[in-house]
PDB file of C-alpha atoms in Angstrom:
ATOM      1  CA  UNK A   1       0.000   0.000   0.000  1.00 78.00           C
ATOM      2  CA  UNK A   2       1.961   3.014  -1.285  1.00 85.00           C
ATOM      3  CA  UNK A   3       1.092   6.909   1.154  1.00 87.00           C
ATOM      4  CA  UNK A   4       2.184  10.137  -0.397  1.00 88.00           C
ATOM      5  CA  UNK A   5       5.150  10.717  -0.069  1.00 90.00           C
ATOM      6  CA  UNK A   6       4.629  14.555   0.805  1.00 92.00           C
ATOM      7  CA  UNK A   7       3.277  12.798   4.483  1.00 93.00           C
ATOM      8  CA  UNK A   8       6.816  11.397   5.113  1.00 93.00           C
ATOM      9  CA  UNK A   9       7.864   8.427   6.028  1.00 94.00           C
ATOM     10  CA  UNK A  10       6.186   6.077   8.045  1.00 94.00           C
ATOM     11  CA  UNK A  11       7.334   5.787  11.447  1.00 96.00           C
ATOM     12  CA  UNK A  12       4.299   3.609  13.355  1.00 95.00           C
ATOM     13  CA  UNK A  13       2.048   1.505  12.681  1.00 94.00           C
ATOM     14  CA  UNK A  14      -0.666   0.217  15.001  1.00 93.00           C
ATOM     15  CA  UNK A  15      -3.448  -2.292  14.402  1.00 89.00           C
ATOM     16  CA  UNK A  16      -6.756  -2.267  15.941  1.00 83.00           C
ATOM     17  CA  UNK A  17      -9.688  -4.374  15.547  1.00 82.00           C
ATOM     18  CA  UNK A  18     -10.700  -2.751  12.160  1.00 80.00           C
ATOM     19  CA  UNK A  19      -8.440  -0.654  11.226  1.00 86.00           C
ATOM     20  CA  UNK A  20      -4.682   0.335  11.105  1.00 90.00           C
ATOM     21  CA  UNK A  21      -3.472   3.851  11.974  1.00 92.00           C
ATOM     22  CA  UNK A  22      -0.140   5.307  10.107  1.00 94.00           C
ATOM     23  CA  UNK A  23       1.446   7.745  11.886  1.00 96.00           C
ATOM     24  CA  UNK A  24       4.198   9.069   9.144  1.00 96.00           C
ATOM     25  CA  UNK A  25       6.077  12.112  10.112  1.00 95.00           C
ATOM     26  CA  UNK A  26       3.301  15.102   8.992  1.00 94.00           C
ATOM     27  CA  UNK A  27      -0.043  13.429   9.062  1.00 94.00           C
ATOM     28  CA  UNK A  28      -1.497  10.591  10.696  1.00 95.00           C
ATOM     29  CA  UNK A  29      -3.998   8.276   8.731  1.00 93.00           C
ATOM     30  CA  UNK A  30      -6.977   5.493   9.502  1.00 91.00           C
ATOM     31  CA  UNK A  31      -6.757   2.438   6.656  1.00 89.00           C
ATOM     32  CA  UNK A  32      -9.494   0.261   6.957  1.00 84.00           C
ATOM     33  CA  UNK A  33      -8.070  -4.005   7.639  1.00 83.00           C
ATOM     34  CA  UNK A  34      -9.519  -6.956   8.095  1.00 73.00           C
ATOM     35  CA  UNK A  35     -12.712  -5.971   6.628  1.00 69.00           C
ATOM     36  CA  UNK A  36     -13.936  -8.558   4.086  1.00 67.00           C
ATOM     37  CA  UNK A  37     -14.074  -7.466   0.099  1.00 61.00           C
ATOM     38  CA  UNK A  38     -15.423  -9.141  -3.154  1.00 60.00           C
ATOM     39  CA  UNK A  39     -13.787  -9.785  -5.961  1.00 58.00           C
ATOM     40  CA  UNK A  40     -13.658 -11.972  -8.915  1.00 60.00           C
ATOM     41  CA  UNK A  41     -10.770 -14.626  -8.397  1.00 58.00           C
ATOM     42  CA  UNK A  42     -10.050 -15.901 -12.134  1.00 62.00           C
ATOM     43  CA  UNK A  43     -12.152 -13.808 -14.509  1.00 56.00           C
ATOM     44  CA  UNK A  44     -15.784 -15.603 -14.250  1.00 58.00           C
ATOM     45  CA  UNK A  45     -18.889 -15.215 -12.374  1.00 54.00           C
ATOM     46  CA  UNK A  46     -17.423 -16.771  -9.200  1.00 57.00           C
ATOM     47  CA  UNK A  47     -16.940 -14.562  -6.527  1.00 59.00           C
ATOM     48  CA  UNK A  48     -14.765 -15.004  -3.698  1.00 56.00           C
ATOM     49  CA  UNK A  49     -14.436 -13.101   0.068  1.00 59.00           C
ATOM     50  CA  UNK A  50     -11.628 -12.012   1.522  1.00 61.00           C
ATOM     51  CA  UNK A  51     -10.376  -9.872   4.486  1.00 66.00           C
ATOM     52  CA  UNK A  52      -6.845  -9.431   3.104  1.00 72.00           C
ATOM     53  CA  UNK A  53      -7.053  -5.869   2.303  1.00 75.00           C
ATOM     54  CA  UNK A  54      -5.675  -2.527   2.952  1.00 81.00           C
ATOM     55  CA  UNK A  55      -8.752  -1.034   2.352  1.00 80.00           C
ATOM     56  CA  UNK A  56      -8.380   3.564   1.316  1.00 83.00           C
ATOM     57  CA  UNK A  57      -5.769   5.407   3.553  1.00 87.00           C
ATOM     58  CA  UNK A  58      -7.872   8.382   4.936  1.00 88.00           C
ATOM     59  CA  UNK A  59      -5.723  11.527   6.668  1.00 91.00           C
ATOM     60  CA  UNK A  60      -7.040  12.385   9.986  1.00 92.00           C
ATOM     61  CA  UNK A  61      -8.394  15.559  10.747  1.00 88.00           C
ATOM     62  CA  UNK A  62      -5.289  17.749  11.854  1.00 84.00           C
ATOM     63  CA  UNK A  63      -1.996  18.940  10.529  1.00 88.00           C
ATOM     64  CA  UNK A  64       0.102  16.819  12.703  1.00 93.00           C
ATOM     65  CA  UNK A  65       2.444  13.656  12.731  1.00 94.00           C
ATOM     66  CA  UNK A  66       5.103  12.538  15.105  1.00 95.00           C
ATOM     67  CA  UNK A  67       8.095  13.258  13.063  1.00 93.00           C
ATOM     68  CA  UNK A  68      11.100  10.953  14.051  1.00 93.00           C
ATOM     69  CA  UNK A  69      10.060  10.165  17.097  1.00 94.00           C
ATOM     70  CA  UNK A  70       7.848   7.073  17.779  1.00 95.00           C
ATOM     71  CA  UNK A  71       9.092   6.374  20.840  1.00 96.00           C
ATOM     72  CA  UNK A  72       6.641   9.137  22.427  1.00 96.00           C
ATOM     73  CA  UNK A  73       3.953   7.037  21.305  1.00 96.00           C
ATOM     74  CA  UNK A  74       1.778   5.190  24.226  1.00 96.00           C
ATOM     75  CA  UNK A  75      -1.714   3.553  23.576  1.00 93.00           C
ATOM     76  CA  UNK A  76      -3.914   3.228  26.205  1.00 90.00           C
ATOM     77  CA  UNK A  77      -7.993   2.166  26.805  1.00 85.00           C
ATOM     78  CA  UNK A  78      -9.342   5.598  25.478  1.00 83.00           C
ATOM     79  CA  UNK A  79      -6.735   6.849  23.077  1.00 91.00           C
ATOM     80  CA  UNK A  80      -2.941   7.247  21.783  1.00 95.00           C
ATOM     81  CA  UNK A  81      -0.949  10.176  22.667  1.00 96.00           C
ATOM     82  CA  UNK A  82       2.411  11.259  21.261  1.00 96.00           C
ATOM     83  CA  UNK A  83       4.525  14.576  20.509  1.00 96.00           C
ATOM     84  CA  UNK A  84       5.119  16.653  17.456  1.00 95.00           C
ATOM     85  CA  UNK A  85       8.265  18.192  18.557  1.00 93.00           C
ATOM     86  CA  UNK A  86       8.313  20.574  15.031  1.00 91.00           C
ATOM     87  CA  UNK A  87       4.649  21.881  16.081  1.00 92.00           C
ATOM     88  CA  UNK A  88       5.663  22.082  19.580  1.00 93.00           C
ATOM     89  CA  UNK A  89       2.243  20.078  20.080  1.00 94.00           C
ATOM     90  CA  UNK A  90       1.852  16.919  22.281  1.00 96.00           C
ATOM     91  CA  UNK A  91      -1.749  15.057  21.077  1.00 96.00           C
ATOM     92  CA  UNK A  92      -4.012  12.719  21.524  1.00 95.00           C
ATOM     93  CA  UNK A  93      -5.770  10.052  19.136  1.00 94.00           C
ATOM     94  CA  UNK A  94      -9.613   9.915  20.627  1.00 84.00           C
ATOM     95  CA  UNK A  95     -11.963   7.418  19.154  1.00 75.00           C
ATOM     96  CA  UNK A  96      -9.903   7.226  15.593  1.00 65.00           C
ATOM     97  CA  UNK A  97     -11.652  10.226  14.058  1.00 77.00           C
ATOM     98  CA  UNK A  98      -9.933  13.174  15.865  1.00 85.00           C
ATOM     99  CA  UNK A  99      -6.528  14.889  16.774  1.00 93.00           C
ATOM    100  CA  UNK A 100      -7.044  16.949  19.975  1.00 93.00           C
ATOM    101  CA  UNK A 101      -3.719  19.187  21.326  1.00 95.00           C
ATOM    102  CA  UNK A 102      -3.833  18.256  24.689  1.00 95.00           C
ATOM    103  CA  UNK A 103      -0.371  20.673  25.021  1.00 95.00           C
ATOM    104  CA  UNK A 104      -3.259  23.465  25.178  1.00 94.00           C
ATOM    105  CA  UNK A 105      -4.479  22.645  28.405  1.00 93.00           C
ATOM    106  CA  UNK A 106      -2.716  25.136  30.022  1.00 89.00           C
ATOM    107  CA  UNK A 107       0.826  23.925  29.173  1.00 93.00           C
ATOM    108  CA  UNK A 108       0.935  25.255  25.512  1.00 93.00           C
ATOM    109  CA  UNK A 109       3.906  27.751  26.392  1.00 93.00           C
ATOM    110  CA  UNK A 110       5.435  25.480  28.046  1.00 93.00           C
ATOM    111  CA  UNK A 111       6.141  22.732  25.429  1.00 94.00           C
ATOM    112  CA  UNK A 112       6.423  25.643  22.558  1.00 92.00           C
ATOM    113  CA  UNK A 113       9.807  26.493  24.792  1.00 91.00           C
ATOM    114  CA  UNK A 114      10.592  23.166  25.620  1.00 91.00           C
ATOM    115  CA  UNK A 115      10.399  20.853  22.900  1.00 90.00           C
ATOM    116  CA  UNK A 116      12.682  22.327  20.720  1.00 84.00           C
ATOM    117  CA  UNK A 117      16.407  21.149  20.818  1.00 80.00           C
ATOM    118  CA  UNK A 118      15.644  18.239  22.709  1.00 86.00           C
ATOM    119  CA  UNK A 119      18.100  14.799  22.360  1.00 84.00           C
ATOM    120  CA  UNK A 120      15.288  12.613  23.470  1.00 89.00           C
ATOM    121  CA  UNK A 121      12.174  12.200  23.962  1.00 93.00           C
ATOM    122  CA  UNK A 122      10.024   9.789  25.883  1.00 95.00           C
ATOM    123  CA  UNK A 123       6.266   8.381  25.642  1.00 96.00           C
ATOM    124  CA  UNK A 124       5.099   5.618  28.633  1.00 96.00           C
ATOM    125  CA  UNK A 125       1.579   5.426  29.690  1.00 96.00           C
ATOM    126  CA  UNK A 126       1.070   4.695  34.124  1.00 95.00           C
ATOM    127  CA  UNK A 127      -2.447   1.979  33.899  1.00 94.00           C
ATOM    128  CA  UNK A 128      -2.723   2.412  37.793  1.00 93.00           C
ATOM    129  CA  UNK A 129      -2.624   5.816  37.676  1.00 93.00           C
ATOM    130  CA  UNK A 130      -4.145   6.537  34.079  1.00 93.00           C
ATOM    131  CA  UNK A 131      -1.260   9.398  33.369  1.00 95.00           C
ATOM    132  CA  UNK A 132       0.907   9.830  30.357  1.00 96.00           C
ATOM    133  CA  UNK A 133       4.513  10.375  31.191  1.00 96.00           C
ATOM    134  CA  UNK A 134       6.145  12.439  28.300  1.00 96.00           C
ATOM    135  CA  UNK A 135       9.916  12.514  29.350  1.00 95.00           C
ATOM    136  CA  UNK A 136      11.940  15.281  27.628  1.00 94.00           C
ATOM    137  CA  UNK A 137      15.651  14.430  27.573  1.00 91.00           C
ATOM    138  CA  UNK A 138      18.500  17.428  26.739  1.00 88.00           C
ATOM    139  CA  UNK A 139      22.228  16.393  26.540  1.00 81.00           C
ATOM    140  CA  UNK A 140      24.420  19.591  26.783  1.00 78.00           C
ATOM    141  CA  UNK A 141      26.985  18.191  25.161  1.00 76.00           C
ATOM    142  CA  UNK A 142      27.778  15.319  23.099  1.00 74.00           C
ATOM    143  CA  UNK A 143      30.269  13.480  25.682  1.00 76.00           C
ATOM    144  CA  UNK A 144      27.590  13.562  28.621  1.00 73.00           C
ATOM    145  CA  UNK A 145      26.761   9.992  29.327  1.00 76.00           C
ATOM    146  CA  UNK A 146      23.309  10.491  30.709  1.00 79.00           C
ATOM    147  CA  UNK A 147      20.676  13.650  29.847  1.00 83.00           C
ATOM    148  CA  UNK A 148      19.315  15.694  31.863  1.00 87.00           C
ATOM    149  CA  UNK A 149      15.718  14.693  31.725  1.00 90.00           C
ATOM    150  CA  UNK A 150      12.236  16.170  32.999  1.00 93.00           C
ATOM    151  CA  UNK A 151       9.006  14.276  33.246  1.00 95.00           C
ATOM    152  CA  UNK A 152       5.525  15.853  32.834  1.00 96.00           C
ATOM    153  CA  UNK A 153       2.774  13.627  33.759  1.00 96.00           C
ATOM    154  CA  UNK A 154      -1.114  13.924  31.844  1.00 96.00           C
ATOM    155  CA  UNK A 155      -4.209  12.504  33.779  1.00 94.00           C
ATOM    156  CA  UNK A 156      -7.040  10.725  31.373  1.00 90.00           C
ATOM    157  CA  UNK A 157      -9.084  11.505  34.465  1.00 91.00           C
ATOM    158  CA  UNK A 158      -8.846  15.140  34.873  1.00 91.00           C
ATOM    159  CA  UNK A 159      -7.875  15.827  31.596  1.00 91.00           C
ATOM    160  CA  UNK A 160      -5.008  18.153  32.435  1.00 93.00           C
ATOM    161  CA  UNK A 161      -1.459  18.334  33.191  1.00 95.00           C
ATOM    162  CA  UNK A 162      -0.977  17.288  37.256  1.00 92.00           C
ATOM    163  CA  UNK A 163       2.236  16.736  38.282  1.00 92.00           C
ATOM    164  CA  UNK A 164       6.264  17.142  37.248  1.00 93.00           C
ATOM    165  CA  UNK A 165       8.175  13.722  38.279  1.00 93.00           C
ATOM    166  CA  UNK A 166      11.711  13.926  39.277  1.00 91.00           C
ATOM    167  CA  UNK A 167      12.383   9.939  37.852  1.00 92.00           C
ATOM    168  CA  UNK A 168      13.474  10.144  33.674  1.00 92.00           C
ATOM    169  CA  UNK A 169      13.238   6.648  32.629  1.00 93.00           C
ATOM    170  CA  UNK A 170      15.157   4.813  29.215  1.00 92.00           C
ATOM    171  CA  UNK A 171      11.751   2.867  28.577  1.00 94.00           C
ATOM    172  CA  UNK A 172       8.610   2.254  29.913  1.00 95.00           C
ATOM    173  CA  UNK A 173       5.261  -0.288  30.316  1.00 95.00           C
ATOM    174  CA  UNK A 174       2.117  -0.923  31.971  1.00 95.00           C
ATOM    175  CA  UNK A 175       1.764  -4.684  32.489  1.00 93.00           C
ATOM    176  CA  UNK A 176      -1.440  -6.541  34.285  1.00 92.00           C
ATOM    177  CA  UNK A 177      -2.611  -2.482  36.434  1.00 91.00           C
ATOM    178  CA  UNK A 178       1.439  -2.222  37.482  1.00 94.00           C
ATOM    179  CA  UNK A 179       3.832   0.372  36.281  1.00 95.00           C
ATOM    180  CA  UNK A 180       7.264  -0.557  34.838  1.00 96.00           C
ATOM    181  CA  UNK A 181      10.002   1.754  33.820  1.00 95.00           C
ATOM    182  CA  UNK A 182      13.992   0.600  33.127  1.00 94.00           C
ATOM    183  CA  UNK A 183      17.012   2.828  34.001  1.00 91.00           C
ATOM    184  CA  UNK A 184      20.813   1.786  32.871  1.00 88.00           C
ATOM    185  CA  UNK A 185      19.122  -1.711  32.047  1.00 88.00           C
ATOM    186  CA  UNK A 186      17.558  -2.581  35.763  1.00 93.00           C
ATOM    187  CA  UNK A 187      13.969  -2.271  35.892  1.00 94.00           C
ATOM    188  CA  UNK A 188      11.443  -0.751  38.693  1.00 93.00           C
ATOM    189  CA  UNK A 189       8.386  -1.305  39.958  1.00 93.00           C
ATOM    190  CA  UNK A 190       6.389   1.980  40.740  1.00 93.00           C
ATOM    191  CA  UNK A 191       3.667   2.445  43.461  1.00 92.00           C
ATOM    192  CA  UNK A 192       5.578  -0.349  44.769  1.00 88.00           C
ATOM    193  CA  UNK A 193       8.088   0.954  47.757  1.00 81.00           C
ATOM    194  CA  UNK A 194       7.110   1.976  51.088  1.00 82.00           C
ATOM    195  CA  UNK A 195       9.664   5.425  50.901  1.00 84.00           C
ATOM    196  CA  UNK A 196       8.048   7.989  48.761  1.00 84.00           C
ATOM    197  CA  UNK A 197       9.365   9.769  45.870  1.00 87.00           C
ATOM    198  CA  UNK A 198      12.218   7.377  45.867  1.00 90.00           C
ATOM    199  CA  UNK A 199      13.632   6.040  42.036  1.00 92.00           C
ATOM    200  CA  UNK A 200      16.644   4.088  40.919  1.00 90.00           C
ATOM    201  CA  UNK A 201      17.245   4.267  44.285  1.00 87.00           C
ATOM    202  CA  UNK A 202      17.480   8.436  44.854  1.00 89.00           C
ATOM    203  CA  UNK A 203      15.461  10.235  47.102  1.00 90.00           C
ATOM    204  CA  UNK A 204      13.544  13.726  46.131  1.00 89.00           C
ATOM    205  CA  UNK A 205      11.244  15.330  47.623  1.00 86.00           C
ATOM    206  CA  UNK A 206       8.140  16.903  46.620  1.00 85.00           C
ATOM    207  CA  UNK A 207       6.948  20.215  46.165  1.00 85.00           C
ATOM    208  CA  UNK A 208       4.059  22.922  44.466  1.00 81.00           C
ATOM    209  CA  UNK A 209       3.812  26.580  43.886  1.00 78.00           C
ATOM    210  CA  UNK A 210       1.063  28.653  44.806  1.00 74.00           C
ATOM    211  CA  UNK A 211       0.119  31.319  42.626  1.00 71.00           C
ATOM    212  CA  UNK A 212      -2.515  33.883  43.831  1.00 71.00           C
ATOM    213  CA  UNK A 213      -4.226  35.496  40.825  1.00 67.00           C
ATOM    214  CA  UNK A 214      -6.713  37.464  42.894  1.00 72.00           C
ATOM    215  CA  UNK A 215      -5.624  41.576  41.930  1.00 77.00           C
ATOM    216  CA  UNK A 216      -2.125  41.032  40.354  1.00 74.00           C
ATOM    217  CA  UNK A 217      -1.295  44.566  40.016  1.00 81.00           C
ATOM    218  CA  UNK A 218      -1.324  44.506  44.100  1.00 81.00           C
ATOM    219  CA  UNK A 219       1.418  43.358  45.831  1.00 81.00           C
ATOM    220  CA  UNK A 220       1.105  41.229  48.599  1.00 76.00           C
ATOM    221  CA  UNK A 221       1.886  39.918  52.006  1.00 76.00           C
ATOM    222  CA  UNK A 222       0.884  37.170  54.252  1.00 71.00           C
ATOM    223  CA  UNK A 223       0.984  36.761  57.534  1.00 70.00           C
ATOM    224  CA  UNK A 224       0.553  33.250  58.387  1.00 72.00           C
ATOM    225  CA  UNK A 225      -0.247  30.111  56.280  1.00 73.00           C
ATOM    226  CA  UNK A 226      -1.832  27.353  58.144  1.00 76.00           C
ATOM    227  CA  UNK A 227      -0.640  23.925  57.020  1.00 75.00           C
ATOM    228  CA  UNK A 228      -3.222  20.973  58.135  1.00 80.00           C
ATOM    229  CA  UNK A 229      -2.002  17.194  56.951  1.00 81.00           C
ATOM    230  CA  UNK A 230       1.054  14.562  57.532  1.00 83.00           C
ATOM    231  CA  UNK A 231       4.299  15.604  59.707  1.00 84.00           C
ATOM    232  CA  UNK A 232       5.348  18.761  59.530  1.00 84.00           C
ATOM    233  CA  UNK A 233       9.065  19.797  59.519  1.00 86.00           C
ATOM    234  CA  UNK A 234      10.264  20.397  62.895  1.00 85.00           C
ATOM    235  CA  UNK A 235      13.855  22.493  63.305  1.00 83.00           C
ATOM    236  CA  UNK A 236      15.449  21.524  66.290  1.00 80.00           C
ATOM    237  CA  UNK A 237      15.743  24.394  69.134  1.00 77.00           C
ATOM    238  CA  UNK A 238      18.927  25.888  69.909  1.00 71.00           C
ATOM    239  CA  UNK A 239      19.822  28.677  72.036  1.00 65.00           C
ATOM    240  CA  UNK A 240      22.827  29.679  74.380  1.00 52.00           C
ATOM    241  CA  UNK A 241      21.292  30.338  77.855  1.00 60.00           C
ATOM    242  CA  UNK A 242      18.839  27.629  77.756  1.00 58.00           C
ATOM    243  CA  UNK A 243      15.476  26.410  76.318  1.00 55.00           C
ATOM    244  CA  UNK A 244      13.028  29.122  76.755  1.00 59.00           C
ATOM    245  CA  UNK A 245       9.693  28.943  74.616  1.00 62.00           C
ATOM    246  CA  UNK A 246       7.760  26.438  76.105  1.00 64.00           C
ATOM    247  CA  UNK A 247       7.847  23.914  73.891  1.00 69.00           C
ATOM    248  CA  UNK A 248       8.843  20.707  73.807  1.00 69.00           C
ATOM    249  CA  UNK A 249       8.038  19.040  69.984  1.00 72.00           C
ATOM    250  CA  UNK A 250      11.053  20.998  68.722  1.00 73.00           C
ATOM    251  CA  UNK A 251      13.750  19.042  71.443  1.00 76.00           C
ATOM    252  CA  UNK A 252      14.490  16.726  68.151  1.00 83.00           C
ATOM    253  CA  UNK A 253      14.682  17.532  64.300  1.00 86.00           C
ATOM    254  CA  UNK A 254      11.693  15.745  62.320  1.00 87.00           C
ATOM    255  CA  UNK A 255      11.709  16.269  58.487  1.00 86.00           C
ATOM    256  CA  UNK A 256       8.156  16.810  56.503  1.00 85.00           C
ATOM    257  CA  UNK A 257       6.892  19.134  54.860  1.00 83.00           C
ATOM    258  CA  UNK A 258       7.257  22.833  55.255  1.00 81.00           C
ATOM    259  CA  UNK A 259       6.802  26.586  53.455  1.00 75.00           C
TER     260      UNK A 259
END
């Protein structure tokens, strides 16, 4: 089955139940397989079914592909998603019919800056948590070993853009509800260790900005914020001539959260 060439080559092909979907470097397209066709086997009046056909490749609505990078590709349940690093776009395949730019959704600046000059880039798709992880990988030169990655994490739930991860994986799977990624050829189980925010082994920690919106052209200042959940951070009390405030939950250094 021969594309037009003016798509680009094809770098992915994926078959579904009816259909195949081409995604070639500028357009994506839906071919109709394994649908049964009639045709006349030898020239008479006998007429013979078959369902090995590539049946009319038909461009999907959009002006996007995935250029030379497949490996952004994950398919889940409810759709595909992928990057177009040229467009600066990252998309989503819904029901076979329709690109939607799910880069818009409040992170379209964001990957307009970012995808650009990029070594790598990343596609895996968490089942248990129904996010797709798009890892962007930079090297800043050509002798660094490993890139500097970030990973930016889409919910199918929420339909946004929740959460930066500190973990930049070489590959990726969701096997049986459990999440899989491989780093320097060892893999790891997420969702699976008792420690938080802990991958390959190094510990982060976790963080978010608030950004108050209400009257920008004031400027502001708070008194107090009020902090209500799991342990707090606690700095341990020091002082020359003795303990003298009262208290007695500061005697030891606990670590948790903190502004």
């Amino acid at each position: 089955k021969d594309l037009s060439p003016r798509h680009g080559s094809i770098q992915k092909l994926v078959s579904r139940d009816t259909d195949t979907i081409a995604f070639c470097e500028d357009k994506v397209l839906r071919m109709l397989t394994n649908k049964d066709a009639l045709f006349n086997a030898d020239g008479n009046s006998n007429v013979t079914s078959t369902n090995n056909v590539i049946g009319q490749a038909t461009p999907i609505n959009g002006d996007y592909g995935i250029l030379t990078n497949p490996e952004t590709l994950a398919i889940t349940h409810f759709a595909m998603y992928w990057a177009d690093q040229m467009r600066g776009q990252v998309l989503a395949l819904e029901g076979g019919m329709s690109i939607k730019s799910i880069s818009d959704m409040g992170m379209k600046d964001y990957f307009n800056d970012n995808l650009e000059n990029l070594s790598e880039l990343l596609g895996t798709y968490d089942e248990k948590k129904n996010e797709y992880n798009l890892t962007l990988a930079t090297r800043v030169a050509k002798h660094q070993f490993r890139p500097t990655t970030v990973t930016v994490s889409y919910n199918e739930i929420t339909s946004g853009w929740t959460s930066f991860k500190s973990f930049g994986p070489e590959q990726g799977i969701s096997l049986n509800n459990q999440y899989y990624t491989f780093n320097e050829g060892s893999i790891w189980k997420h969702h699976d260790n008792t420690t938080t925010n802990n991958f390959y082994g190094n510990q982060y920690y976790s963080d978010f900005t608030l950004v108050f919106n209400d009257s920008p052209s004031s400027v502001k200042s708070f008194n107090s914020i009020n902090y209500e959940g799991t342990q707090a951070r606690i700095s341990q009390f020091t002082t020359v001539s003795g303990k003298t405030d009262n208290r007695y939950d500061d005697l030891t250094a606990k670590t948790g959260w903190y502004v």
